[in-house]
JSON list of C-alpha atoms in Angstrom, two decimals:
[
{"chain": "V", "resi": 26, "resn": "UNK", "atom": "CA", "xyz": [-11.33, 4.99, -2.32]},
{"chain": "V", "resi": 27, "resn": "UNK", "atom": "CA", "xyz": [-9.38, 2.36, -4.23]},
{"chain": "V", "resi": 28, "resn": "UNK", "atom": "CA", "xyz": [-7.30, -0.23, -2.37]},
{"chain": "V", "resi": 29, "resn": "UNK", "atom": "CA", "xyz": [-4.72, -2.45, -4.07]},
{"chain": "V", "resi": 30, "resn": "UNK", "atom": "CA", "xyz": [-2.86, -5.40, -2.63]},
{"chain": "V", "resi": 31, "resn": "UNK", "atom": "CA", "xyz": [0.59, -5.83, -4.15]},
{"chain": "V", "resi": 32, "resn": "UNK", "atom": "CA", "xyz": [3.21, -8.55, -3.84]},
{"chain": "V", "resi": 33, "resn": "UNK", "atom": "CA", "xyz": [6.88, -7.55, -3.78]},
{"chain": "V", "resi": 34, "resn": "UNK", "atom": "CA", "xyz": [9.39, -5.29, -2.09]},
{"chain": "V", "resi": 35, "resn": "UNK", "atom": "CA", "xyz": [7.44, -2.65, -0.16]},
{"chain": "V", "resi": 36, "resn": "UNK", "atom": "CA", "xyz": [10.33, -0.20, -0.34]},
{"chain": "V", "resi": 37, "resn": "UNK", "atom": "CA", "xyz": [9.95, 0.05, -4.15]},
{"chain": "V", "resi": 38, "resn": "UNK", "atom": "CA", "xyz": [6.17, 0.57, -4.24]},
{"chain": "V", "resi": 39, "resn": "UNK", "atom": "CA", "xyz": [5.04, 3.94, -5.54]},
{"chain": "V", "resi": 40, "resn": "UNK", "atom": "CA", "xyz": [1.85, 4.69, -3.63]},
{"chain": "V", "resi": 41, "resn": "UNK", "atom": "CA", "xyz": [0.38, 7.27, -1.30]},
{"chain": "V", "resi": 42, "resn": "UNK", "atom": "CA", "xyz": [0.28, 5.13, 1.85]},
{"chain": "V", "resi": 43, "resn": "UNK", "atom": "CA", "xyz": [2.14, 2.02, 3.00]},
{"chain": "V", "resi": 44, "resn": "UNK", "atom": "CA", "xyz": [1.15, -0.09, 5.99]},
{"chain": "V", "resi": 45, "resn": "UNK", "atom": "CA", "xyz": [4.07, -1.07, 8.20]},
{"chain": "V", "resi": 46, "resn": "UNK", "atom": "CA", "xyz": [3.90, -4.33, 10.14]},
{"chain": "V", "resi": 47, "resn": "UNK", "atom": "CA", "xyz": [5.49, -2.56, 13.09]},
{"chain": "V", "resi": 48, "resn": "UNK", "atom": "CA", "xyz": [6.97, -3.71, 16.36]},
{"chain": "V", "resi": 49, "resn": "UNK", "atom": "CA", "xyz": [5.25, -2.23, 19.45]},
{"chain": "V", "resi": 50, "resn": "UNK", "atom": "CA", "xyz": [8.19, 0.17, 19.96]},
{"chain": "V", "resi": 51, "resn": "UNK", "atom": "CA", "xyz": [7.90, 1.50, 16.37]},
{"chain": "V", "resi": 52, "resn": "UNK", "atom": "CA", "xyz": [11.70, 1.49, 16.23]},
{"chain": "V", "resi": 53, "resn": "UNK", "atom": "CA", "xyz": [12.21, -0.69, 13.17]},
{"chain": "V", "resi": 54, "resn": "UNK", "atom": "CA", "xyz": [13.41, -4.23, 12.94]},
{"chain": "V", "resi": 55, "resn": "UNK", "atom": "CA", "xyz": [13.54, -6.82, 10.21]},
{"chain": "V", "resi": 56, "resn": "UNK", "atom": "CA", "xyz": [11.11, -7.62, 7.43]},
{"chain": "V", "resi": 57, "resn": "UNK", "atom": "CA", "xyz": [8.60, -4.96, 6.39]},
{"chain": "V", "resi": 58, "resn": "UNK", "atom": "CA", "xyz": [9.39, -2.77, 9.41]},
{"chain": "V", "resi": 59, "resn": "UNK", "atom": "CA", "xyz": [13.10, -2.72, 8.63]},
{"chain": "V", "resi": 60, "resn": "UNK", "atom": "CA", "xyz": [12.56, -2.17, 4.89]},
{"chain": "V", "resi": 61, "resn": "UNK", "atom": "CA", "xyz": [10.41, 0.90, 5.55]},
{"chain": "V", "resi": 62, "resn": "UNK", "atom": "CA", "xyz": [12.83, 2.38, 8.10]},
{"chain": "V", "resi": 63, "resn": "UNK", "atom": "CA", "xyz": [15.78, 1.70, 5.75]},
{"chain": "V", "resi": 64, "resn": "UNK", "atom": "CA", "xyz": [14.06, 3.39, 2.78]},
{"chain": "V", "resi": 65, "resn": "UNK", "atom": "CA", "xyz": [13.21, 6.54, 4.77]},
{"chain": "V", "resi": 66, "resn": "UNK", "atom": "CA", "xyz": [16.66, 6.62, 6.37]},
{"chain": "V", "resi": 67, "resn": "UNK", "atom": "CA", "xyz": [18.40, 6.20, 3.00]},
{"chain": "V", "resi": 68, "resn": "UNK", "atom": "CA", "xyz": [16.76, 9.40, 1.76]},
{"chain": "V", "resi": 69, "resn": "UNK", "atom": "CA", "xyz": [16.84, 11.42, 5.00]},
{"chain": "V", "resi": 70, "resn": "UNK", "atom": "CA", "xyz": [19.77, 10.14, 7.05]},
{"chain": "V", "resi": 71, "resn": "UNK", "atom": "CA", "xyz": [20.68, 7.45, 9.55]},
{"chain": "V", "resi": 72, "resn": "UNK", "atom": "CA", "xyz": [18.00, 6.80, 12.22]},
{"chain": "V", "resi": 73, "resn": "UNK", "atom": "CA", "xyz": [15.81, 9.54, 10.70]},
{"chain": "V", "resi": 74, "resn": "UNK", "atom": "CA", "xyz": [12.45, 7.75, 11.05]},
{"chain": "V", "resi": 75, "resn": "UNK", "atom": "CA", "xyz": [13.27, 6.44, 14.52]},
{"chain": "V", "resi": 76, "resn": "UNK", "atom": "CA", "xyz": [14.24, 9.95, 15.67]},
{"chain": "V", "resi": 77, "resn": "UNK", "atom": "CA", "xyz": [11.07, 11.54, 14.20]},
{"chain": "V", "resi": 78, "resn": "UNK", "atom": "CA", "xyz": [8.90, 8.97, 16.02]},
{"chain": "V", "resi": 79, "resn": "UNK", "atom": "CA", "xyz": [10.75, 9.58, 19.31]},
{"chain": "V", "resi": 80, "resn": "UNK", "atom": "CA", "xyz": [10.29, 13.35, 18.86]},
{"chain": "V", "resi": 81, "resn": "UNK", "atom": "CA", "xyz": [6.57, 12.96, 18.12]},
{"chain": "V", "resi": 82, "resn": "UNK", "atom": "CA", "xyz": [6.12, 10.98, 21.34]},
{"chain": "V", "resi": 83, "resn": "UNK", "atom": "CA", "xyz": [8.20, 13.53, 23.29]},
{"chain": "V", "resi": 84, "resn": "UNK", "atom": "CA", "xyz": [10.80, 10.92, 24.18]},
{"chain": "V", "resi": 85, "resn": "UNK", "atom": "CA", "xyz": [14.40, 12.07, 24.53]},
{"chain": "V", "resi": 86, "resn": "UNK", "atom": "CA", "xyz": [16.39, 8.86, 24.89]},
{"chain": "V", "resi": 87, "resn": "UNK", "atom": "CA", "xyz": [16.44, 5.34, 23.54]},
{"chain": "V", "resi": 88, "resn": "UNK", "atom": "CA", "xyz": [15.71, 3.78, 26.93]},
{"chain": "V", "resi": 89, "resn": "UNK", "atom": "CA", "xyz": [12.16, 5.15, 27.04]},
{"chain": "V", "resi": 90, "resn": "UNK", "atom": "CA", "xyz": [10.77, 3.87, 23.73]},
{"chain": "V", "resi": 91, "resn": "UNK", "atom": "CA", "xyz": [7.11, 4.57, 23.02]},
{"chain": "V", "resi": 92, "resn": "UNK", "atom": "CA", "xyz": [4.84, 1.55, 22.74]},
{"chain": "V", "resi": 93, "resn": "UNK", "atom": "CA", "xyz": [1.60, 0.97, 20.93]},
{"chain": "V", "resi": 94, "resn": "UNK", "atom": "CA", "xyz": [-0.66, -2.00, 21.53]},
{"chain": "V", "resi": 95, "resn": "UNK", "atom": "CA", "xyz": [-1.64, -4.71, 19.04]},
{"chain": "V", "resi": 96, "resn": "UNK", "atom": "CA", "xyz": [-4.52, -3.41, 16.96]},
{"chain": "V", "resi": 97, "resn": "UNK", "atom": "CA", "xyz": [-3.45, 0.23, 17.33]},
{"chain": "V", "resi": 98, "resn": "UNK", "atom": "CA", "xyz": [-2.26, 2.39, 14.46]},
{"chain": "V", "resi": 99, "resn": "UNK", "atom": "CA", "xyz": [0.30, 5.21, 14.47]},
{"chain": "V", "resi": 100, "resn": "UNK", "atom": "CA", "xyz": [0.55, 7.45, 11.40]},
{"chain": "V", "resi": 101, "resn": "UNK", "atom": "CA", "xyz": [3.68, 9.32, 10.32]},
{"chain": "V", "resi": 102, "resn": "UNK", "atom": "CA", "xyz": [4.51, 11.35, 7.26]},
{"chain": "V", "resi": 103, "resn": "UNK", "atom": "CA", "xyz": [6.19, 9.45, 4.44]},
{"chain": "V", "resi": 104, "resn": "UNK", "atom": "CA", "xyz": [9.30, 11.67, 4.49]},
{"chain": "V", "resi": 105, "resn": "UNK", "atom": "CA", "xyz": [9.87, 11.71, 0.73]},
{"chain": "V", "resi": 106, "resn": "UNK", "atom": "CA", "xyz": [9.04, 8.04, 0.15]},
{"chain": "V", "resi": 107, "resn": "UNK", "atom": "CA", "xyz": [5.24, 7.99, 0.43]},
{"chain": "V", "resi": 108, "resn": "UNK", "atom": "CA", "xyz": [2.56, 10.44, 1.55]},
{"chain": "V", "resi": 109, "resn": "UNK", "atom": "CA", "xyz": [2.04, 8.62, 4.86]},
{"chain": "V", "resi": 110, "resn": "UNK", "atom": "CA", "xyz": [3.15, 5.50, 6.69]},
{"chain": "V", "resi": 111, "resn": "UNK", "atom": "CA", "xyz": [0.60, 3.60, 8.78]},
{"chain": "V", "resi": 112, "resn": "UNK", "atom": "CA", "xyz": [2.47, 1.74, 11.51]},
{"chain": "V", "resi": 113, "resn": "UNK", "atom": "CA", "xyz": [0.25, -1.10, 12.75]},
{"chain": "V", "resi": 114, "resn": "UNK", "atom": "CA", "xyz": [1.08, -3.64, 15.44]},
{"chain": "V", "resi": 115, "resn": "UNK", "atom": "CA", "xyz": [-0.61, -6.91, 14.61]},
{"chain": "V", "resi": 116, "resn": "UNK", "atom": "CA", "xyz": [-1.86, -9.78, 16.67]},
{"chain": "V", "resi": 117, "resn": "UNK", "atom": "CA", "xyz": [1.33, -11.78, 15.98]},
{"chain": "V", "resi": 118, "resn": "UNK", "atom": "CA", "xyz": [3.18, -9.35, 18.27]},
{"chain": "V", "resi": 119, "resn": "UNK", "atom": "CA", "xyz": [0.92, -10.45, 21.13]},
{"chain": "V", "resi": 120, "resn": "UNK", "atom": "CA", "xyz": [2.77, -13.77, 21.46]},
{"chain": "V", "resi": 121, "resn": "UNK", "atom": "CA", "xyz": [5.33, -11.96, 23.55]},
{"chain": "V", "resi": 122, "resn": "UNK", "atom": "CA", "xyz": [2.76, -10.02, 25.57]},
{"chain": "V", "resi": 123, "resn": "UNK", "atom": "CA", "xyz": [-0.34, -12.11, 26.23]},
{"chain": "V", "resi": 124, "resn": "UNK", "atom": "CA", "xyz": [-1.63, -15.64, 26.46]},
{"chain": "V", "resi": 125, "resn": "UNK", "atom": "CA", "xyz": [-3.53, -17.53, 23.77]},
{"chain": "V", "resi": 126, "resn": "UNK", "atom": "CA", "xyz": [-6.97, -16.92, 25.30]},
{"chain": "V", "resi": 127, "resn": "UNK", "atom": "CA", "xyz": [-6.45, -13.17, 25.13]},
{"chain": "V", "resi": 128, "resn": "UNK", "atom": "CA", "xyz": [-5.39, -13.42, 21.47]},
{"chain": "V", "resi": 129, "resn": "UNK", "atom": "CA", "xyz": [-8.50, -15.39, 20.56]},
{"chain": "V", "resi": 130, "resn": "UNK", "atom": "CA", "xyz": [-10.68, -12.90, 22.43]},
{"chain": "V", "resi": 131, "resn": "UNK", "atom": "CA", "xyz": [-9.12, -10.00, 20.50]},
{"chain": "V", "resi": 132, "resn": "UNK", "atom": "CA", "xyz": [-9.79, -11.72, 17.16]},
{"chain": "V", "resi": 133, "resn": "UNK", "atom": "CA", "xyz": [-13.50, -12.28, 17.95]}
]
């Protein structure tokens, strides 16, 4: 398997898999997360990726968003943009959820 690290706009990269620096809710946001959602939605329709994720989790309304924990990975299809999207919640998201000691423990 060959892995490349590229610098630039993730929404313009032609590759099989992109890794999304996702929020725990997987519902998009700013930065990489927003760019990926925007690219998929531009091709497939408004809120397309958000709605597919909600369907996959069996969630019917916006008030019951799914959540994944830092360090976990959720894989979706690429919906015409890439083969797959790996949504990963990183340690930086833990600032809102845990204290420093827990972050350090997770990194070790």
